[in-house]
CSV table of C-alpha atoms and ligand atoms in Angstrom, one decimal:
chain,number,residue,atom,x,y,z
A,37,MET,CA,82.4,88.2,87.8
A,38,SER,CA,82.6,87.5,84.1
A,39,ALA,CA,84.0,84.5,82.6
A,40,PRO,CA,87.7,85.0,80.5
A,41,SER,CA,86.6,85.0,77.0
A,42,TYR,CA,90.0,84.5,75.4
A,43,ASN,CA,89.6,81.5,72.9
A,44,ILE,CA,92.6,79.5,73.6
A,45,THR,CA,91.4,79.3,77.1
A,46,ALA,CA,88.8,76.6,76.0
A,47,SER,CA,90.7,74.0,75.3
A,48,PHE,CA,92.2,73.9,78.5
A,49,ARG,CA,89.0,74.0,80.7
A,50,ARG,CA,87.8,70.5,80.2
A,51,PRO,CA,87.6,69.2,83.7
A,52,MET,CA,89.9,66.3,84.8
A,53,PRO,CA,89.2,63.8,87.3
A,54,THR,CA,92.1,64.6,89.6
A,55,ILE,CA,91.8,68.4,89.6
A,56,PRO,CA,91.6,70.1,93.2
A,57,THR,CA,88.4,72.6,92.9
A,58,ALA,CA,90.6,74.8,95.1
A,59,SER,CA,88.8,78.3,95.9
A,60,SER,CA,92.5,79.6,96.5
A,61,PHE,CA,95.5,79.4,94.6
A,62,PRO,CA,97.7,76.4,94.8
A,63,THR,CA,100.9,77.3,96.0
A,64,ASP,CA,103.0,74.2,96.2
A,65,PRO,CA,104.9,73.8,92.8
A,66,ALA,CA,103.7,70.1,92.5
A,67,ALA,CA,99.9,71.4,92.8
A,68,LEU,CA,100.2,74.0,91.0
A,69,LEU,CA,101.9,72.2,87.8
A,70,GLN,CA,98.9,69.6,88.1
A,71,THR,CA,96.1,72.4,88.0
A,72,PRO,CA,94.8,73.1,84.8
A,73,PRO,CA,95.6,76.6,83.7
A,74,GLY,CA,91.8,77.3,83.1
A,75,LEU,CA,91.2,76.7,86.6
A,76,LEU,CA,93.9,79.2,87.5
A,77,ASP,CA,92.2,81.5,85.4
A,78,ASP,CA,88.7,81.1,87.0
A,79,LEU,CA,90.6,81.3,90.4
A,80,ASP,CA,91.9,85.0,89.2
A,81,PRO,CA,90.2,87.6,90.4
A,82,LEU,CA,91.6,90.1,88.0
A,83,ALA,CA,90.8,87.9,84.8
A,84,GLU,CA,88.2,90.7,83.9
A,85,TYR,CA,90.7,93.2,83.3
A,86,ARG,CA,91.8,91.6,80.3
A,87,ALA,CA,88.5,93.0,78.5
A,88,GLU,CA,89.3,96.4,79.0
A,89,PHE,CA,92.3,96.0,76.4
A,90,HIS,CA,92.9,96.0,72.8
A,91,LEU,CA,94.7,92.9,72.0
A,92,PRO,CA,97.0,92.5,69.0
A,93,ARG,CA,96.3,89.7,66.6
A,94,ALA,CA,97.8,88.3,63.8
A,95,GLU,CA,97.3,89.0,60.2
A,96,ASP,CA,94.9,86.1,59.9
A,97,GLY,CA,92.5,87.6,63.1
A,98,SER,CA,94.0,85.3,65.6
A,99,PRO,CA,95.2,86.3,69.0
A,100,LEU,CA,99.0,86.6,69.7
A,101,LEU,CA,100.4,85.8,72.8
A,102,TYR,CA,101.5,89.4,74.5
A,103,PHE,CA,104.4,89.0,76.4
A,104,VAL,CA,106.2,92.5,75.9
A,105,GLY,CA,104.2,94.6,78.5
A,106,ASN,CA,107.7,95.6,80.0
A,107,SER,CA,108.2,97.1,76.6
A,108,LEU,CA,105.1,98.6,75.4
A,109,GLY,CA,101.7,98.1,77.7
A,110,LEU,CA,98.6,97.5,75.8
A,111,GLN,CA,96.1,100.1,74.9
A,112,PRO,CA,93.3,100.5,77.5
A,113,ARG,CA,89.9,100.4,75.8
A,114,SER,CA,88.8,103.4,77.3
A,115,ALA,CA,91.9,105.7,76.1
A,116,ARG,CA,90.5,106.7,72.7
A,117,ALA,CA,87.5,108.4,74.0
A,118,LEU,CA,89.3,110.2,76.6
A,119,VAL,CA,91.8,111.5,73.8
A,120,GLU,CA,89.0,112.2,71.6
A,121,GLU,CA,87.1,114.1,74.6
A,122,GLU,CA,90.2,116.4,74.7
A,123,MET,CA,90.5,116.7,70.6
A,124,ASP,CA,86.6,117.6,71.0
A,125,ALA,CA,87.2,120.0,74.0
A,126,TRP,CA,90.2,121.5,71.6
A,127,ALA,CA,87.8,122.1,68.8
A,128,ARG,CA,84.9,123.6,70.7
A,129,LEU,CA,86.8,126.0,73.0
A,130,GLY,CA,90.1,126.3,71.8
A,131,VAL,CA,92.2,128.0,74.5
A,132,GLU,CA,89.3,128.0,77.1
A,133,GLY,CA,89.9,124.3,77.3
A,134,HIS,CA,92.6,125.5,79.9
A,135,PHE,CA,89.3,126.1,82.4
A,136,LYS,CA,86.9,123.7,81.1
A,137,LYS,CA,84.5,122.4,83.9
A,138,GLU,CA,85.7,118.7,83.4
A,139,HIS,CA,89.3,118.0,83.7
A,140,PRO,CA,90.8,121.5,83.1
A,141,TRP,CA,94.2,121.2,81.0
A,142,MET,CA,95.3,123.7,83.5
A,143,SER,CA,95.3,121.2,86.5
A,144,TYR,CA,95.0,117.9,83.9
A,145,HIS,CA,98.0,116.1,85.2
A,146,GLU,CA,97.3,116.7,88.8
A,147,ALA,CA,94.7,113.9,89.5
A,148,LEU,CA,96.8,111.7,87.3
A,149,SER,CA,100.1,112.7,89.7
A,150,GLU,CA,97.9,111.6,92.7
A,151,GLN,CA,96.8,108.3,91.2
A,152,MET,CA,100.4,107.5,90.0
A,153,ALA,CA,101.9,108.1,93.6
A,154,ALA,CA,99.3,105.3,94.8
A,155,VAL,CA,101.1,103.1,92.3
A,156,VAL,CA,104.3,103.8,93.2
A,157,GLY,CA,104.2,104.4,97.3
A,158,GLY,CA,104.9,107.9,97.3
A,159,LEU,CA,102.9,110.7,98.5
A,160,PRO,CA,100.4,112.8,96.7
A,161,ASP,CA,102.8,115.8,96.6
A,162,GLU,CA,106.1,113.8,95.9
A,163,VAL,CA,105.1,112.6,92.5
A,164,VAL,CA,104.4,114.2,89.1
A,165,ILE,CA,104.1,113.5,85.5
A,166,MET,CA,106.1,115.3,83.2
A,167,ASN,CA,108.7,115.0,80.3
A,168,SER,CA,110.3,111.3,79.3
A,169,LEU,CA,112.2,109.4,81.5
A,170,THR,CA,115.6,110.1,80.2
A,171,VAL,CA,115.0,114.0,80.7
A,172,ASN,CA,113.5,113.5,84.5
A,173,LEU,CA,116.8,111.5,84.8
A,174,HIS,CA,118.9,114.5,83.9
A,175,LEU,CA,116.4,116.7,85.8
A,176,MET,CA,117.0,114.8,89.2
A,177,LEU,CA,121.0,114.7,88.4
A,178,VAL,CA,120.7,118.2,88.2
A,179,SER,CA,119.6,118.3,91.9
A,180,PHE,CA,120.7,115.7,93.3
A,181,PHE,CA,124.5,115.0,91.6
A,182,ARG,CA,126.5,117.6,93.6
A,183,PRO,CA,130.1,116.2,93.3
A,184,THR,CA,132.7,117.5,95.6
A,185,ALA,CA,136.4,116.6,95.6
A,186,SER,CA,135.8,113.9,98.0
A,187,ARG,CA,132.3,112.4,96.8
A,188,PHE,CA,132.0,112.5,93.2
A,189,LYS,CA,130.7,108.7,92.2
A,190,ILE,CA,127.8,107.5,90.7
A,191,VAL,CA,127.3,103.6,91.3
A,192,MET,CA,124.9,101.8,88.7
A,193,GLU,CA,124.5,98.1,88.3
A,194,ALA,CA,126.6,96.3,85.3
A,195,GLN,CA,124.2,95.9,82.3
A,196,ALA,CA,122.1,99.1,83.4
A,197,PHE,CA,120.0,100.3,80.4
A,198,PRO,CA,122.3,102.2,78.0
A,199,SER,CA,120.2,105.6,78.1
A,200,ASP,CA,120.9,105.6,81.6
A,201,ARG,CA,124.7,105.1,81.4
A,202,TYR,CA,124.7,107.7,78.6
A,203,ALA,CA,122.7,110.3,80.5
A,204,VAL,CA,124.6,109.4,83.5
A,205,VAL,CA,128.3,110.0,81.8
A,206,SER,CA,127.4,113.1,80.2
A,207,GLN,CA,126.5,114.4,83.8
A,208,LEU,CA,129.9,113.3,84.9
A,209,GLU,CA,131.7,114.9,81.7
A,210,HIS,CA,129.6,118.1,82.5
A,211,HIS,CA,131.0,118.3,85.7
A,212,GLY,CA,134.5,117.8,84.6
A,213,LEU,CA,135.0,114.2,86.0
A,214,ASP,CA,136.5,111.3,84.4
A,215,PRO,CA,133.7,108.5,83.6
A,216,ALA,CA,136.4,105.7,84.0
A,217,GLU,CA,137.1,107.3,87.9
A,218,ALA,CA,133.6,108.3,88.8
A,219,LEU,CA,131.1,105.8,87.4
A,220,VAL,CA,131.0,102.4,89.3
A,221,MET,CA,129.1,99.8,87.5
A,222,LEU,CA,128.9,97.0,90.1
A,223,PRO,CA,129.4,93.6,88.5
A,224,PRO,CA,127.9,90.5,89.6
A,225,ARG,CA,130.4,87.9,91.3
A,226,PRO,CA,132.1,85.8,88.8
A,227,GLY,CA,130.0,83.1,87.5
A,228,GLU,CA,126.8,84.5,88.5
A,229,VAL,CA,124.3,86.5,86.3
A,230,THR,CA,122.7,88.8,89.1
A,231,LEU,CA,123.6,91.0,91.8
A,232,ARG,CA,123.6,90.4,95.5
A,233,THR,CA,122.2,92.8,97.9
A,234,GLU,CA,124.9,91.9,100.3
A,235,ASP,CA,127.7,92.7,97.9
A,236,ILE,CA,126.0,95.9,96.9
A,237,VAL,CA,125.6,96.9,100.8
A,238,ALA,CA,129.3,95.7,101.4
A,239,TYR,CA,130.8,98.3,98.6
A,240,LEU,CA,128.6,101.4,100.0
A,241,ASP,CA,130.0,100.1,103.6
A,242,ARG,CA,133.5,100.1,102.0
A,243,GLU,CA,133.4,103.0,99.3
A,244,GLY,CA,130.4,104.9,100.2
A,245,ALA,CA,132.2,107.9,101.5
A,246,SER,CA,133.3,108.6,97.8
A,247,VAL,CA,130.0,108.0,96.3
A,248,ALA,CA,127.5,110.7,95.4
A,249,VAL,CA,124.6,109.1,94.0
A,250,VAL,CA,123.5,105.3,93.9
A,251,LEU,CA,121.6,105.1,90.6
A,252,LEU,CA,120.2,101.5,90.1
A,253,GLY,CA,117.1,100.0,87.8
A,254,GLY,CA,114.0,99.3,90.4
A,255,VAL,CA,114.1,95.9,88.3
A,256,ASN,CA,117.0,95.5,86.1
A,257,TYR,CA,115.9,95.6,82.3
A,258,TYR,CA,117.9,92.6,81.0
A,259,THR,CA,118.0,90.1,84.0
A,260,GLY,CA,114.7,90.8,85.2
A,261,GLN,CA,116.4,91.4,88.8
A,262,ALA,CA,114.5,93.6,91.9
A,263,PHE,CA,116.7,94.9,93.8
A,264,ASP,CA,116.2,95.4,97.5
A,265,LEU,CA,115.5,99.3,97.0
A,266,GLN,CA,115.1,99.7,101.0
A,267,LYS,CA,118.3,97.9,102.1
A,268,ILE,CA,120.1,99.7,99.4
A,269,THR,CA,118.7,102.9,100.2
A,270,GLU,CA,119.7,102.2,103.6
A,271,ALA,CA,122.9,101.6,102.8
A,272,ALA,CA,123.7,104.8,100.6
A,273,HIS,CA,122.1,106.9,103.5
A,274,ALA,CA,124.2,105.6,106.2
A,275,LYS,CA,127.2,106.7,104.2
A,276,GLY,CA,125.6,109.9,103.1
A,277,CYS,CA,125.2,109.0,99.5
A,278,ILE,CA,121.9,110.0,97.2
A,279,ALA,CA,119.6,107.0,96.6
A,280,GLY,CA,117.9,107.1,93.3
A,281,PHE,CA,116.5,105.0,91.5
A,282,ASP,CA,115.1,104.2,87.5
A,283,CYS,CA,111.9,102.6,87.8
A,284,ALA,CA,110.7,101.9,84.2
A,285,HIS,CA,110.8,98.3,85.0
A,286,ALA,CA,109.3,98.5,88.4
A,287,ALA,CA,106.5,100.9,88.2
A,288,GLY,CA,103.1,99.2,88.1
A,289,ASN,CA,105.3,96.1,88.3
A,290,LEU,CA,106.4,96.2,91.7
A,291,ALA,CA,104.4,97.2,94.9
A,292,LEU,CA,106.8,99.7,95.7
A,293,GLN,CA,106.9,102.0,98.8
A,294,LEU,CA,109.5,104.7,97.4
A,295,HIS,CA,108.4,107.4,100.6
A,296,ASP,CA,108.5,104.5,103.1
A,297,TRP,CA,111.6,103.4,102.0
A,298,ASP,CA,113.1,106.7,102.2
A,299,VAL,CA,114.2,106.6,98.8
A,300,ASP,CA,115.5,110.3,97.3
A,301,PHE,CA,114.1,110.4,93.9
A,302,ALA,CA,112.8,108.1,91.4
A,303,VAL,CA,112.1,108.1,87.7
A,304,TRP,CA,110.1,105.8,85.3
A,305,CYS,CA,108.2,105.8,81.9
A,306,THR,CA,104.7,105.2,81.9
A,307,TYR,CA,104.4,103.1,78.3
A,308,LYS,CA,105.9,99.8,79.9
A,309,TYR,CA,103.7,98.1,82.4
A,310,LEU,CA,101.8,101.3,82.8
A,311,ASN,CA,100.0,101.1,79.6
A,312,ALA,CA,100.1,105.0,78.6
A,313,GLY,CA,101.1,104.5,75.0
A,314,PRO,CA,104.2,104.9,73.1
A,315,GLY,CA,106.6,107.5,74.1
A,316,ALA,CA,104.1,108.7,77.1
A,317,LEU,CA,104.8,111.2,79.5
A,318,ALA,CA,107.2,110.1,82.6
A,319,GLY,CA,106.8,109.8,86.1
A,320,CYS,CA,109.3,111.7,89.1
A,321,PHE,CA,109.5,111.0,92.6
A,322,ILE,CA,111.2,113.3,95.0
A,323,HIS,CA,110.7,112.5,98.3
A,324,GLN,CA,108.8,115.2,100.5
A,325,ARG,CA,111.9,116.1,102.7
A,326,HIS,CA,113.5,117.6,99.3
A,327,ALA,CA,110.0,118.2,97.2
A,328,ARG,CA,109.3,120.9,99.4
A,329,ARG,CA,112.9,122.6,99.8
A,330,SER,CA,113.2,125.5,97.1
A,331,ASP,CA,116.8,125.8,98.1
A,332,LEU,CA,118.1,122.6,95.6
A,333,PRO,CA,119.4,123.8,92.4
A,334,ARG,CA,117.6,122.8,89.3
A,335,PHE,CA,116.7,123.6,85.7
A,336,ALA,CA,113.5,125.9,85.9
A,337,GLY,CA,110.6,126.2,83.7
A,338,TRP,CA,107.3,128.4,84.2
A,339,TRP,CA,105.4,125.4,84.7
A,340,GLY,CA,107.6,124.6,87.9
A,341,HIS,CA,106.8,128.1,89.5
A,342,ASP,CA,104.5,128.5,92.0
A,343,LYS,CA,101.1,128.7,90.8
A,344,ALA,CA,99.7,131.6,92.9
A,345,THR,CA,102.1,133.9,90.6
A,346,ARG,CA,102.7,131.7,87.7
A,347,PHE,CA,100.4,134.3,85.3
A,348,LEU,CA,102.2,137.5,87.0
A,349,MET,CA,105.0,136.3,84.9
A,350,PRO,CA,107.3,137.2,87.7
A,351,ASP,CA,111.3,137.7,86.8
A,352,THR,CA,112.3,135.6,89.6
A,353,PHE,CA,111.3,131.9,89.7
A,354,THR,CA,109.7,130.8,93.2
A,355,PRO,CA,109.3,126.5,92.8
A,356,ILE,CA,106.1,125.1,94.1
A,357,SER,CA,107.1,123.4,97.2
A,358,SER,CA,106.4,119.9,96.0
A,359,ALA,CA,107.1,117.5,93.2
A,360,GLU,CA,105.7,119.9,90.7
A,361,GLY,CA,108.1,122.2,91.0
A,362,TRP,CA,110.1,120.5,88.9
A,363,GLN,CA,108.2,120.9,85.7
A,364,LEU,CA,109.3,122.9,82.9
A,365,SER,CA,106.4,123.1,80.4
A,366,ASN,CA,102.7,122.8,80.1
A,367,PRO,CA,102.3,119.3,79.6
A,368,PRO,CA,100.7,117.4,76.3
A,369,ILE,CA,97.3,117.0,76.8
A,370,LEU,CA,96.5,114.5,74.1
A,371,SER,CA,99.4,112.5,75.4
A,372,LEU,CA,98.0,112.6,79.1
A,373,ALA,CA,94.5,111.4,78.3
A,374,PRO,CA,95.7,107.5,77.9
A,375,LEU,CA,97.3,108.0,81.2
A,376,ARG,CA,94.2,108.5,82.4
A,377,ALA,CA,92.8,105.4,81.1
A,378,SER,CA,95.2,103.1,82.5
A,379,LEU,CA,95.7,104.7,85.8
A,380,ALA,CA,91.9,104.1,86.7
A,381,LEU,CA,92.4,100.5,85.9
A,382,PHE,CA,95.3,100.4,88.3
A,383,ALA,CA,93.4,102.4,91.0
A,384,ALA,CA,90.4,99.7,90.5
A,385,ALA,CA,92.8,96.6,90.9
A,386,GLY,CA,95.1,97.8,93.3
A,387,MET,CA,98.5,97.5,93.6
A,388,PRO,CA,98.7,94.6,96.2
A,389,ALA,CA,96.1,92.4,94.2
A,390,LEU,CA,98.3,93.1,90.9
A,391,ARG,CA,101.4,92.1,92.5
A,392,ASN,CA,100.0,89.2,94.0
A,393,LYS,CA,98.5,88.1,90.9
A,394,SER,CA,101.7,88.9,89.0
A,395,LYS,CA,103.9,86.8,91.7
A,396,HIS,CA,101.5,83.5,90.8
A,397,LEU,CA,101.5,84.2,87.1
A,398,THR,CA,105.6,84.4,87.1
A,399,GLY,CA,105.8,81.7,89.4
A,400,TYR,CA,103.7,79.5,86.8
A,401,LEU,CA,105.7,80.5,84.1
A,402,SER,CA,108.9,79.6,86.1
A,403,ALA,CA,107.6,76.2,87.5
A,404,LEU,CA,106.4,75.0,83.9
A,405,ILE,CA,109.6,75.8,82.2
A,406,GLU,CA,111.6,74.4,84.8
A,407,ASP,CA,109.3,71.1,84.5
A,408,ARG,CA,109.1,71.0,80.6
A,409,ALA,CA,112.5,72.5,79.3
A,410,GLY,CA,114.6,71.4,81.8
A,411,GLU,CA,118.2,71.8,81.0
A,412,ALA,CA,117.6,73.5,77.3
A,413,VAL,CA,116.9,76.7,79.4
A,414,GLU,CA,118.7,78.8,82.1
A,415,ILE,CA,116.3,81.2,83.6
A,416,LEU,CA,118.6,84.2,84.4
A,417,THR,CA,116.0,86.3,86.8
A,418,PRO,CA,116.3,85.3,90.4
A,419,SER,CA,114.1,82.4,91.5
A,420,GLU,CA,113.1,84.4,94.7
A,421,PRO,CA,109.7,86.0,94.0
A,422,ASP,CA,110.6,88.9,95.7
A,423,GLN,CA,113.6,89.4,93.5
A,424,ARG,CA,111.8,89.5,90.5
A,425,GLY,CA,108.9,91.3,89.0
A,426,ALA,CA,106.7,90.1,86.2
A,427,GLN,CA,109.5,89.4,83.6
A,428,LEU,CA,111.6,86.1,83.2
A,429,SER,CA,114.9,86.5,81.1
A,430,LEU,CA,115.7,83.0,79.6
A,431,ARG,CA,119.2,81.9,78.3
A,432,VAL,CA,118.5,79.3,75.7
A,433,ARG,CA,121.8,76.9,75.8
A,434,ARG,CA,121.2,75.8,71.9
A,435,ASP,CA,119.9,77.2,69.0
A,436,ALA,CA,118.4,80.3,70.6
A,437,ARG,CA,118.0,82.4,67.5
A,438,ARG,CA,115.9,79.8,66.1
A,439,VAL,CA,113.9,79.0,69.2
A,440,PHE,CA,112.7,82.7,69.5
A,441,GLU,CA,111.9,82.7,65.6
A,442,HIS,CA,109.7,79.7,66.2
A,443,LEU,CA,108.0,81.3,69.2
A,444,SER,CA,107.4,84.4,66.8
A,445,LYS,CA,106.1,82.2,64.1
A,446,GLU,CA,103.8,80.8,66.5
A,447,GLY,CA,102.3,83.9,67.5
A,448,VAL,CA,104.3,84.8,70.3
A,449,LEU,CA,105.0,88.3,71.3
A,450,CYS,CA,108.5,88.2,73.4
A,451,ASP,CA,111.5,90.2,73.1
A,452,TRP,CA,115.1,89.0,71.7
A,453,ARG,CA,118.3,90.1,73.2
A,454,GLU,CA,122.0,89.2,71.6
A,455,PRO,CA,123.4,86.7,71.9
A,456,ASP,CA,121.1,84.3,73.6
A,457,ALA,CA,118.4,85.6,75.9
A,458,ILE,CA,114.6,85.9,75.4
A,459,ARG,CA,112.5,88.1,77.9
A,460,VAL,CA,109.0,87.2,78.6
A,461,ALA,CA,107.1,89.1,80.8
A,462,PRO,CA,103.3,88.1,81.7
A,463,ALA,CA,101.4,91.2,82.6
A,464,PRO,CA,98.9,90.6,85.6
A,465,LEU,CA,96.3,93.2,84.0
A,466,TYR,CA,95.8,91.5,81.3
A,467,ASN,CA,97.9,87.9,80.7
A,468,TYR,CA,95.9,84.8,81.4
A,469,PHE,CA,97.5,81.7,82.9
A,470,THR,CA,96.5,79.9,80.0
A,471,GLU,CA,98.7,82.1,77.7
A,472,VAL,CA,101.3,81.2,80.0
A,473,TYR,CA,100.7,77.6,79.9
A,474,ARG,CA,100.6,77.8,75.8
A,475,PHE,CA,103.7,79.8,75.7
A,476,VAL,CA,105.7,77.1,77.7
A,477,GLU,CA,103.9,74.3,75.1
A,478,ILE,CA,105.3,76.4,72.3
A,479,LEU,CA,108.7,76.8,73.6
A,480,GLN,CA,108.9,73.1,74.6
A,481,ALA,CA,107.8,72.1,70.8
A,482,ALA,CA,110.6,74.8,69.7
A,483,LEU,CA,113.6,73.3,71.8
B,238,PLP,C1,112.8,102.0,78.9
B,238,PLP,C2,114.0,102.4,79.4
B,238,PLP,C3,114.5,103.7,78.9
B,238,PLP,C4,113.8,104.6,78.2
B,238,PLP,O1,113.9,106.0,78.1
B,238,PLP,P1,113.1,107.0,77.6
B,238,PLP,O2,113.5,108.5,78.0
B,238,PLP,O3,111.7,107.0,78.2
B,238,PLP,O4,113.4,106.8,76.1
B,238,PLP,C5,115.2,104.1,80.0
B,238,PLP,N1,116.0,103.6,80.9
B,238,PLP,C6,115.5,102.2,81.5
B,238,PLP,C7,116.1,101.8,82.5
B,238,PLP,C8,114.4,101.7,80.7
B,238,PLP,O5,113.7,100.4,81.3
């Protein structure tokens, strides 16, 4: 494997006499903190993937510390050629591009859906790439939110992403329901920041009979809390509720097992951890036991129609008996091309290895902050590695805005949330341990 070539690495690479020349990752926090970050990069089997990405730079050419892969993932270097390939095909072939030999547009999304299924732990016929996230959320609610007089509530987490909330409120109103009654936003306990799984389960045990759909973020965008999707799905099903998840911050971040966990549906975007570019197409998971049903109500379009008869243009809609049956339109190929570049990297690295590195990388960030920032910073994200993904949300107790501005000035790209929170997400595909180390140095200086 080639050595990481990022130039800030060099300064941390000096061997020190006390270094354990470990061949495996130090897990004990004290040992971890004593290990030079350059050595951690050397021990990282995924370090070479960084070279596959374009890294944003400051105006003077110096590389920025990019910790906003939870917002917009970086561009894979191979993406441009794949987009140009389709531009060329369009120029050369016109409409015949739909049937060209390599990657015909007719079936362009199919191989991608299959690779995407591997990323989220779905079967190939359970996953489809289509539309954008909020659109897919609406389509799923059309099929799975079927309120009755006694079962009509949708349960979300407090601090759910606003778009999800808007979508849900509009669905409730569309069904003539009053959100004040039908929308339940589960809050954390007083004095706590994140929800306890036991409280979600207890709520469903108590009130589940009136709940139609449980809709949580796989990872909450604000706190970075990863929910126990398996336990929550189990508790929802025990009371006859549908379990759906917005995995915008979970796909490509956690080792999801949507099929095995028996999740009913999930939606996510591909421009965050999945690096498919601004506004890229979204993913949608529909469990096989639903995906093959033709009786589920849905909003239909010709691209969801049975492929054998689609071009006979029949009057009656017959859905494809897989997640593809929810497609509306033929997909924008130019926007799918970068996803092909990105998913090839995910397939090569493998989600288990990425998740493993991510736990180390974020664990390192957390340990350094606790060691160096002490009381000045409160980590809002749960400390248990299984209850978080890559992201840490930091509450800065004093002069938070000034600290954030200092970070920006020093070339750190991270994210500000009013009134006092900074979100930092080291992405295991392209961030180095040395960058995490450097970030905490800058943070410490700012404090
Ligand atoms: C990023 C994100 C969105 C964005 O929705 P789009 O339809 O892709 O614009 C929605 N919900 C959540 C939870 C997100 O994290």
